[in-house]
mmCIF file of C-alpha atoms in Angstrom:
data_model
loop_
_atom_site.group_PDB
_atom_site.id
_atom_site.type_symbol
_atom_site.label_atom_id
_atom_site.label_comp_id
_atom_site.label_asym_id
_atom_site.label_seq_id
_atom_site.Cartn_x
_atom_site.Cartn_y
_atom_site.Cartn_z
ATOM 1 C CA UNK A 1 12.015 1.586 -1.024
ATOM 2 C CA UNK A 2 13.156 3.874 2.087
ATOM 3 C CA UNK A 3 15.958 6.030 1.072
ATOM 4 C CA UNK A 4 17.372 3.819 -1.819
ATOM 5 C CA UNK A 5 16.360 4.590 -5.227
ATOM 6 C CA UNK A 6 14.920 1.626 -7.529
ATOM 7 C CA UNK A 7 17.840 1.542 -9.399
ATOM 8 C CA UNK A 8 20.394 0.920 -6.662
ATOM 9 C CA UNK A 9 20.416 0.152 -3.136
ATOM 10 C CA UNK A 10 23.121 2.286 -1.942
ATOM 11 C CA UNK A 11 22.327 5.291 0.544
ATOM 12 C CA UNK A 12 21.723 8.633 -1.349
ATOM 13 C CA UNK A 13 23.314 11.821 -1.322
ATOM 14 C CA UNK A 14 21.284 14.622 0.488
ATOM 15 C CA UNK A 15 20.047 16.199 -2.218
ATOM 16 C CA UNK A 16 19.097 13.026 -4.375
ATOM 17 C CA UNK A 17 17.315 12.430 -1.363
ATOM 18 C CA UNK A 18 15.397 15.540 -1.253
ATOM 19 C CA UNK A 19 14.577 14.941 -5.026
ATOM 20 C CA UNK A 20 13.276 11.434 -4.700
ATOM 21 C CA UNK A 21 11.483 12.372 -1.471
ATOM 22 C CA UNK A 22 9.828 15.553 -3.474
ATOM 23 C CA UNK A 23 8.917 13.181 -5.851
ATOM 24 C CA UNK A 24 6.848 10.620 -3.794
ATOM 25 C CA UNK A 25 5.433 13.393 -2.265
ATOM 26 C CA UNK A 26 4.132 14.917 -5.621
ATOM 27 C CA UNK A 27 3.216 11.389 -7.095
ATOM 28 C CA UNK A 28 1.145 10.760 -3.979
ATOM 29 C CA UNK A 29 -0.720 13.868 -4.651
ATOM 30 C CA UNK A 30 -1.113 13.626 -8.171
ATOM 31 C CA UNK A 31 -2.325 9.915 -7.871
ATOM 32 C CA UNK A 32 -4.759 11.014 -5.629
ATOM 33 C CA UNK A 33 -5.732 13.651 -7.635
ATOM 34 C CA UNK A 34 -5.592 12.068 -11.381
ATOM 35 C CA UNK A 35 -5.326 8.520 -10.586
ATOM 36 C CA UNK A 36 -2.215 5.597 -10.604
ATOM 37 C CA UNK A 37 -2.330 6.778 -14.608
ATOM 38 C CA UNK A 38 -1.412 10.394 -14.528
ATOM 39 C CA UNK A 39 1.156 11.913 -16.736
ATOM 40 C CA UNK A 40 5.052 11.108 -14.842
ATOM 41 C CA UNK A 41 6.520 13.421 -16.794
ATOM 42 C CA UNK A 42 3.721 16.163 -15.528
ATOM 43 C CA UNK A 43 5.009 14.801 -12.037
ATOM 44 C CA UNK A 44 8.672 15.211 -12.831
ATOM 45 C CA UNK A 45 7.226 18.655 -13.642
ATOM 46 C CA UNK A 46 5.720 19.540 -10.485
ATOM 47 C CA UNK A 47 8.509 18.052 -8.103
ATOM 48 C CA UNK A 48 10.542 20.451 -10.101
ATOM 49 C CA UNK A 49 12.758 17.479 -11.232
ATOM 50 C CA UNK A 50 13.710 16.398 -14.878
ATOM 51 C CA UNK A 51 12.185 13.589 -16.186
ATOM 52 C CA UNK A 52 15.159 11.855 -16.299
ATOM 53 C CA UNK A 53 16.054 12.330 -12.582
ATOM 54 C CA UNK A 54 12.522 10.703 -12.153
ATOM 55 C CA UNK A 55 13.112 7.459 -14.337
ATOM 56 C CA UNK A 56 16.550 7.085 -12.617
ATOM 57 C CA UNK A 57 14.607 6.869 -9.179
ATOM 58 C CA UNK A 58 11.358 5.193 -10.863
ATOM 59 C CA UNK A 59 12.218 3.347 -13.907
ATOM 60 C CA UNK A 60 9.026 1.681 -14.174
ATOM 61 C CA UNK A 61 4.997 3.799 -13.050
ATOM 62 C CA UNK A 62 4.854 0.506 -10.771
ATOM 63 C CA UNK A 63 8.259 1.609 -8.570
ATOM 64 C CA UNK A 64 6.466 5.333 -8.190
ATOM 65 C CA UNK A 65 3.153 3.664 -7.386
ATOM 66 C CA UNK A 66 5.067 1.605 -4.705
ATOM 67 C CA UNK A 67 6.857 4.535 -3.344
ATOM 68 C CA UNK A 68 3.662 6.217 -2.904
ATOM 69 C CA UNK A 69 1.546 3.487 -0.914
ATOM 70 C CA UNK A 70 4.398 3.192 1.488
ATOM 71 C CA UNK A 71 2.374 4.876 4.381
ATOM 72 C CA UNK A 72 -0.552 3.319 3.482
ATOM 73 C CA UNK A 73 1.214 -0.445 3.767
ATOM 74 C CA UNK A 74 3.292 0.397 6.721
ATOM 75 C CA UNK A 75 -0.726 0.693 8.511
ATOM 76 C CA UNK A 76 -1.416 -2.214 6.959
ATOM 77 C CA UNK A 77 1.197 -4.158 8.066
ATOM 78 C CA UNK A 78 0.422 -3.240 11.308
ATOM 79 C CA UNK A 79 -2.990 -3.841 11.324
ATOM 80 C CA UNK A 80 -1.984 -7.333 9.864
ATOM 81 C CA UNK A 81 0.183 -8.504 12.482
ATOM 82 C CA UNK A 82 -3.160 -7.558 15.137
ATOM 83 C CA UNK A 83 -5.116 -9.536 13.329
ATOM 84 C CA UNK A 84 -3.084 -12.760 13.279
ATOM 85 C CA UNK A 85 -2.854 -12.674 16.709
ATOM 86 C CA UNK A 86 -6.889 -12.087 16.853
ATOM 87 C CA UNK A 87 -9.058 -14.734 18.645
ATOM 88 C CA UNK A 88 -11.346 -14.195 16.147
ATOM 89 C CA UNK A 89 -10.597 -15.517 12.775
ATOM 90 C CA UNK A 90 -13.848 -14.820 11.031
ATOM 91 C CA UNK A 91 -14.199 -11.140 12.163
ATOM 92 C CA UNK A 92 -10.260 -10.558 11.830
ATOM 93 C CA UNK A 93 -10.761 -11.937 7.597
ATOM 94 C CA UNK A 94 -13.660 -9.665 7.622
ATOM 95 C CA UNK A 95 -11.657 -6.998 9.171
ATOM 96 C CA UNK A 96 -8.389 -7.677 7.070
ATOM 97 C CA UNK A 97 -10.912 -8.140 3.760
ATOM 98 C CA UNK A 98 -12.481 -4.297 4.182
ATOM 99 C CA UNK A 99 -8.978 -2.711 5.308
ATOM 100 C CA UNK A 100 -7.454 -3.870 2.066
ATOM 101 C CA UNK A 101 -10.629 -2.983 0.131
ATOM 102 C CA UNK A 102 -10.158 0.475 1.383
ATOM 103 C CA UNK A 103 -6.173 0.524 0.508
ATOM 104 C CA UNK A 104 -7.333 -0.342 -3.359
ATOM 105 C CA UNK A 105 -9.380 2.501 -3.447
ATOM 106 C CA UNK A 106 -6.586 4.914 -2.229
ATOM 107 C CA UNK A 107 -6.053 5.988 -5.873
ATOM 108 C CA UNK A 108 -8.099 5.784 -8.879
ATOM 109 C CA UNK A 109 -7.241 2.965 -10.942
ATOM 110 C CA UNK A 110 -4.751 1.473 -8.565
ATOM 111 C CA UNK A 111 -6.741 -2.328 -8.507
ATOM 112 C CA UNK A 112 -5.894 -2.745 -12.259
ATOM 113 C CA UNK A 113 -2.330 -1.774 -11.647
ATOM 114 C CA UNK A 114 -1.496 -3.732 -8.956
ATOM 115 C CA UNK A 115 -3.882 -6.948 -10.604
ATOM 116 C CA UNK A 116 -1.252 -6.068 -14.019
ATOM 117 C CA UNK A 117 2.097 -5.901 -11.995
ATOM 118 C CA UNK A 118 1.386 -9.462 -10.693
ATOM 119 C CA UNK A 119 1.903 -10.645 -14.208
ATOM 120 C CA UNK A 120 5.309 -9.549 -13.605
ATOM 121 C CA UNK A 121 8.152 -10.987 -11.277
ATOM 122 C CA UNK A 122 10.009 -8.239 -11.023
ATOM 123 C CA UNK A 123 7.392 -5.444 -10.678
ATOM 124 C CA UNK A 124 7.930 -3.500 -7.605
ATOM 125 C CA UNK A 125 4.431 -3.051 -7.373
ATOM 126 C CA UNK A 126 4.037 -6.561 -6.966
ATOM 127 C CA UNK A 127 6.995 -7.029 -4.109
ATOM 128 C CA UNK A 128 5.076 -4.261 -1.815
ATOM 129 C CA UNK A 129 2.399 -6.136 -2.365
ATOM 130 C CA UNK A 130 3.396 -9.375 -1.481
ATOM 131 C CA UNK A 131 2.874 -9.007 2.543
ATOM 132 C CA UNK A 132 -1.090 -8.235 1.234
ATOM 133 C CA UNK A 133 -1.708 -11.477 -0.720
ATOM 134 C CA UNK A 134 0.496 -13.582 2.248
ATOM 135 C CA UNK A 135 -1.623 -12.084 5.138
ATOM 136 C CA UNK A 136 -4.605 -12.727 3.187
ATOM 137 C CA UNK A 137 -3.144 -16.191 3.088
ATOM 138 C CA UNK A 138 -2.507 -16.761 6.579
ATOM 139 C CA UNK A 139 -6.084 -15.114 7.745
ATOM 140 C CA UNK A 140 -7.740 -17.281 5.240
ATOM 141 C CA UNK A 141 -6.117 -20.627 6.117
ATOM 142 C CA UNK A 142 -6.712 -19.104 9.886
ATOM 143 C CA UNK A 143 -10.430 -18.722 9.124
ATOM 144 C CA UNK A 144 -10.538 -22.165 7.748
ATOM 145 C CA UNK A 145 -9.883 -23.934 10.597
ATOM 146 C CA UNK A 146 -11.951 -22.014 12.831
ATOM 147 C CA UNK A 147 -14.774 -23.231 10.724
ATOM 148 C CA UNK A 148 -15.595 -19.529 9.992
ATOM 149 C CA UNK A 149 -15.495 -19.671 5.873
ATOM 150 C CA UNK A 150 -15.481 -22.502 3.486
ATOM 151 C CA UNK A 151 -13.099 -25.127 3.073
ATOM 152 C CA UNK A 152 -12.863 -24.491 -0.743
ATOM 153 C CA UNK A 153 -12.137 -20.793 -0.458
ATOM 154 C CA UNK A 154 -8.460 -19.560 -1.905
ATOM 155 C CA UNK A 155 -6.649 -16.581 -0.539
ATOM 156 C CA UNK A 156 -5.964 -15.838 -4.490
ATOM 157 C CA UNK A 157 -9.796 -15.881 -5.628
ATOM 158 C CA UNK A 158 -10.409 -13.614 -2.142
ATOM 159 C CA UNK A 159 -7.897 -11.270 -2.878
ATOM 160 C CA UNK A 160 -9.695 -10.832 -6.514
ATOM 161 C CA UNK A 161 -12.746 -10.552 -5.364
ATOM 162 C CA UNK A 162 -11.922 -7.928 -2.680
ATOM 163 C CA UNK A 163 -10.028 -6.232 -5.503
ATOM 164 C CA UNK A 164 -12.862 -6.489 -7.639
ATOM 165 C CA UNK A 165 -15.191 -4.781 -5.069
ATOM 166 C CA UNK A 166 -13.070 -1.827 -4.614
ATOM 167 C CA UNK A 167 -12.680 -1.423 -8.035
ATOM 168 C CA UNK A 168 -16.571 -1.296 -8.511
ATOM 169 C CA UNK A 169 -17.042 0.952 -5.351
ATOM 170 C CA UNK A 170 -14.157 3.381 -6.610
ATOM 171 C CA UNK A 171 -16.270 3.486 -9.959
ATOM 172 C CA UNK A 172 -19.577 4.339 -8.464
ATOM 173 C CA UNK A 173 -18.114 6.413 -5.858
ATOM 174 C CA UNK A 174 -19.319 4.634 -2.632
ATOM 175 C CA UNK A 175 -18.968 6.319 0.569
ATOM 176 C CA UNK A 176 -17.214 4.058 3.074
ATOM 177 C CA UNK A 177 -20.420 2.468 4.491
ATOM 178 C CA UNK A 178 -21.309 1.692 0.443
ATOM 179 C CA UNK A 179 -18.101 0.397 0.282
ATOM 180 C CA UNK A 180 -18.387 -2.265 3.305
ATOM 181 C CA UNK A 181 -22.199 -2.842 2.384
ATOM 182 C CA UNK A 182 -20.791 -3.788 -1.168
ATOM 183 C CA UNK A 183 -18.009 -6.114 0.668
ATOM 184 C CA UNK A 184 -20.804 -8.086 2.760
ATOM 185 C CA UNK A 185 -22.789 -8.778 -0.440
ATOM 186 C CA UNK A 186 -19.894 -10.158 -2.399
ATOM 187 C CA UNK A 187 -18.415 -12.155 0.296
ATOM 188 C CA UNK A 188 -21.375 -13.620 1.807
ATOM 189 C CA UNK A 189 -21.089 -16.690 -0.331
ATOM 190 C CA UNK A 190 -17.653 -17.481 1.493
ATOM 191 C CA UNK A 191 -19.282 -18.247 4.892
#
């Protein structure tokens, strides 16, 4: 989203910047604190905005919930151009499979809402999302051909299952070693 709002893609003023930068910042907190499902208008509350000065930046949870992750993706994006270039296939999908595992445990309930903005085209959630599902893509088809995983394996039903094992490790509170013991188990079948 960078400094345009949801809404519009022109450059802000200063201080509708400073409000819609006070507002990711608070969302971020409260998401980690309460979840993806937390109250927005308790977040309008605590950036010391209106509620309606938060739906003009964030009409929809999803565009907050984008807004939010941005760190988190921009490291992700990084990490996903390394692997690409890895000489490894197997351990790079392995790698890419318990980065984004981690990422979908960076707030609680955030694997339902970004599994429910995918039902949408326009979501915004979805659209930051996108670079996820096609690197999981290109580091599955990558993985394919270096014989590492099965032929029949889809990025889609990957992506799902990875989603579905941080969900389940966010839900019984896994450390990070529970969480990548719980990601060898459920992908083992995919060798």
């Amino acid at each position: 989203m960078g400094t345009a709002t949801a809404a519009a893609s022109r450059p802000l003023r200063a201080d509708a910047q400073r409000n819609y930068d006070r507002i990711v910042e608070v969302a971020s907190d409260a998401f980690a604190e309460r979840g993806v499902l937390t109250s927005l208008d308790d977040i309008a509350c605590r950036a010391g905005v209106g509620p309606g000065t938060l739906y003009r930046h964030f009409p929809s949870r999803d565009g907050l919930i984008a807004a939010a992750l941005g760190g988190s993706l921009e490291k992700l994006d990084a990490l996903a151009k390394r692997l690409k270039a890895s000489d490894d296939p197997g351990a790079a999908l392995d790698e890419w499979m318990l980065a984004l595992a981690n990422h979908l445990r960076t707030y609680d309930n955030l694997p339902e809402s970004i599994a429910e903005s995918f039902r949408t085209d326009d979501s915004p959630l979805r659209n930051s999302c996108r670079p996820l599902t096609d690197t999981t893509s290109v580091l599955v088809a990558r993985a394919k051909k270096a014989g590492a995983i099965r032929d029949d394996i889809e990025p889609r039903d990957l992506f799902a299952l990875v989603s579905s094992v941080a969900w389940a490790s966010q839900r019984r509170g896994d450390t990070d070693a529970g969480l990548k013991r719980m990601l060898g188990l459920a992908t083992s079948g995919i060798r």
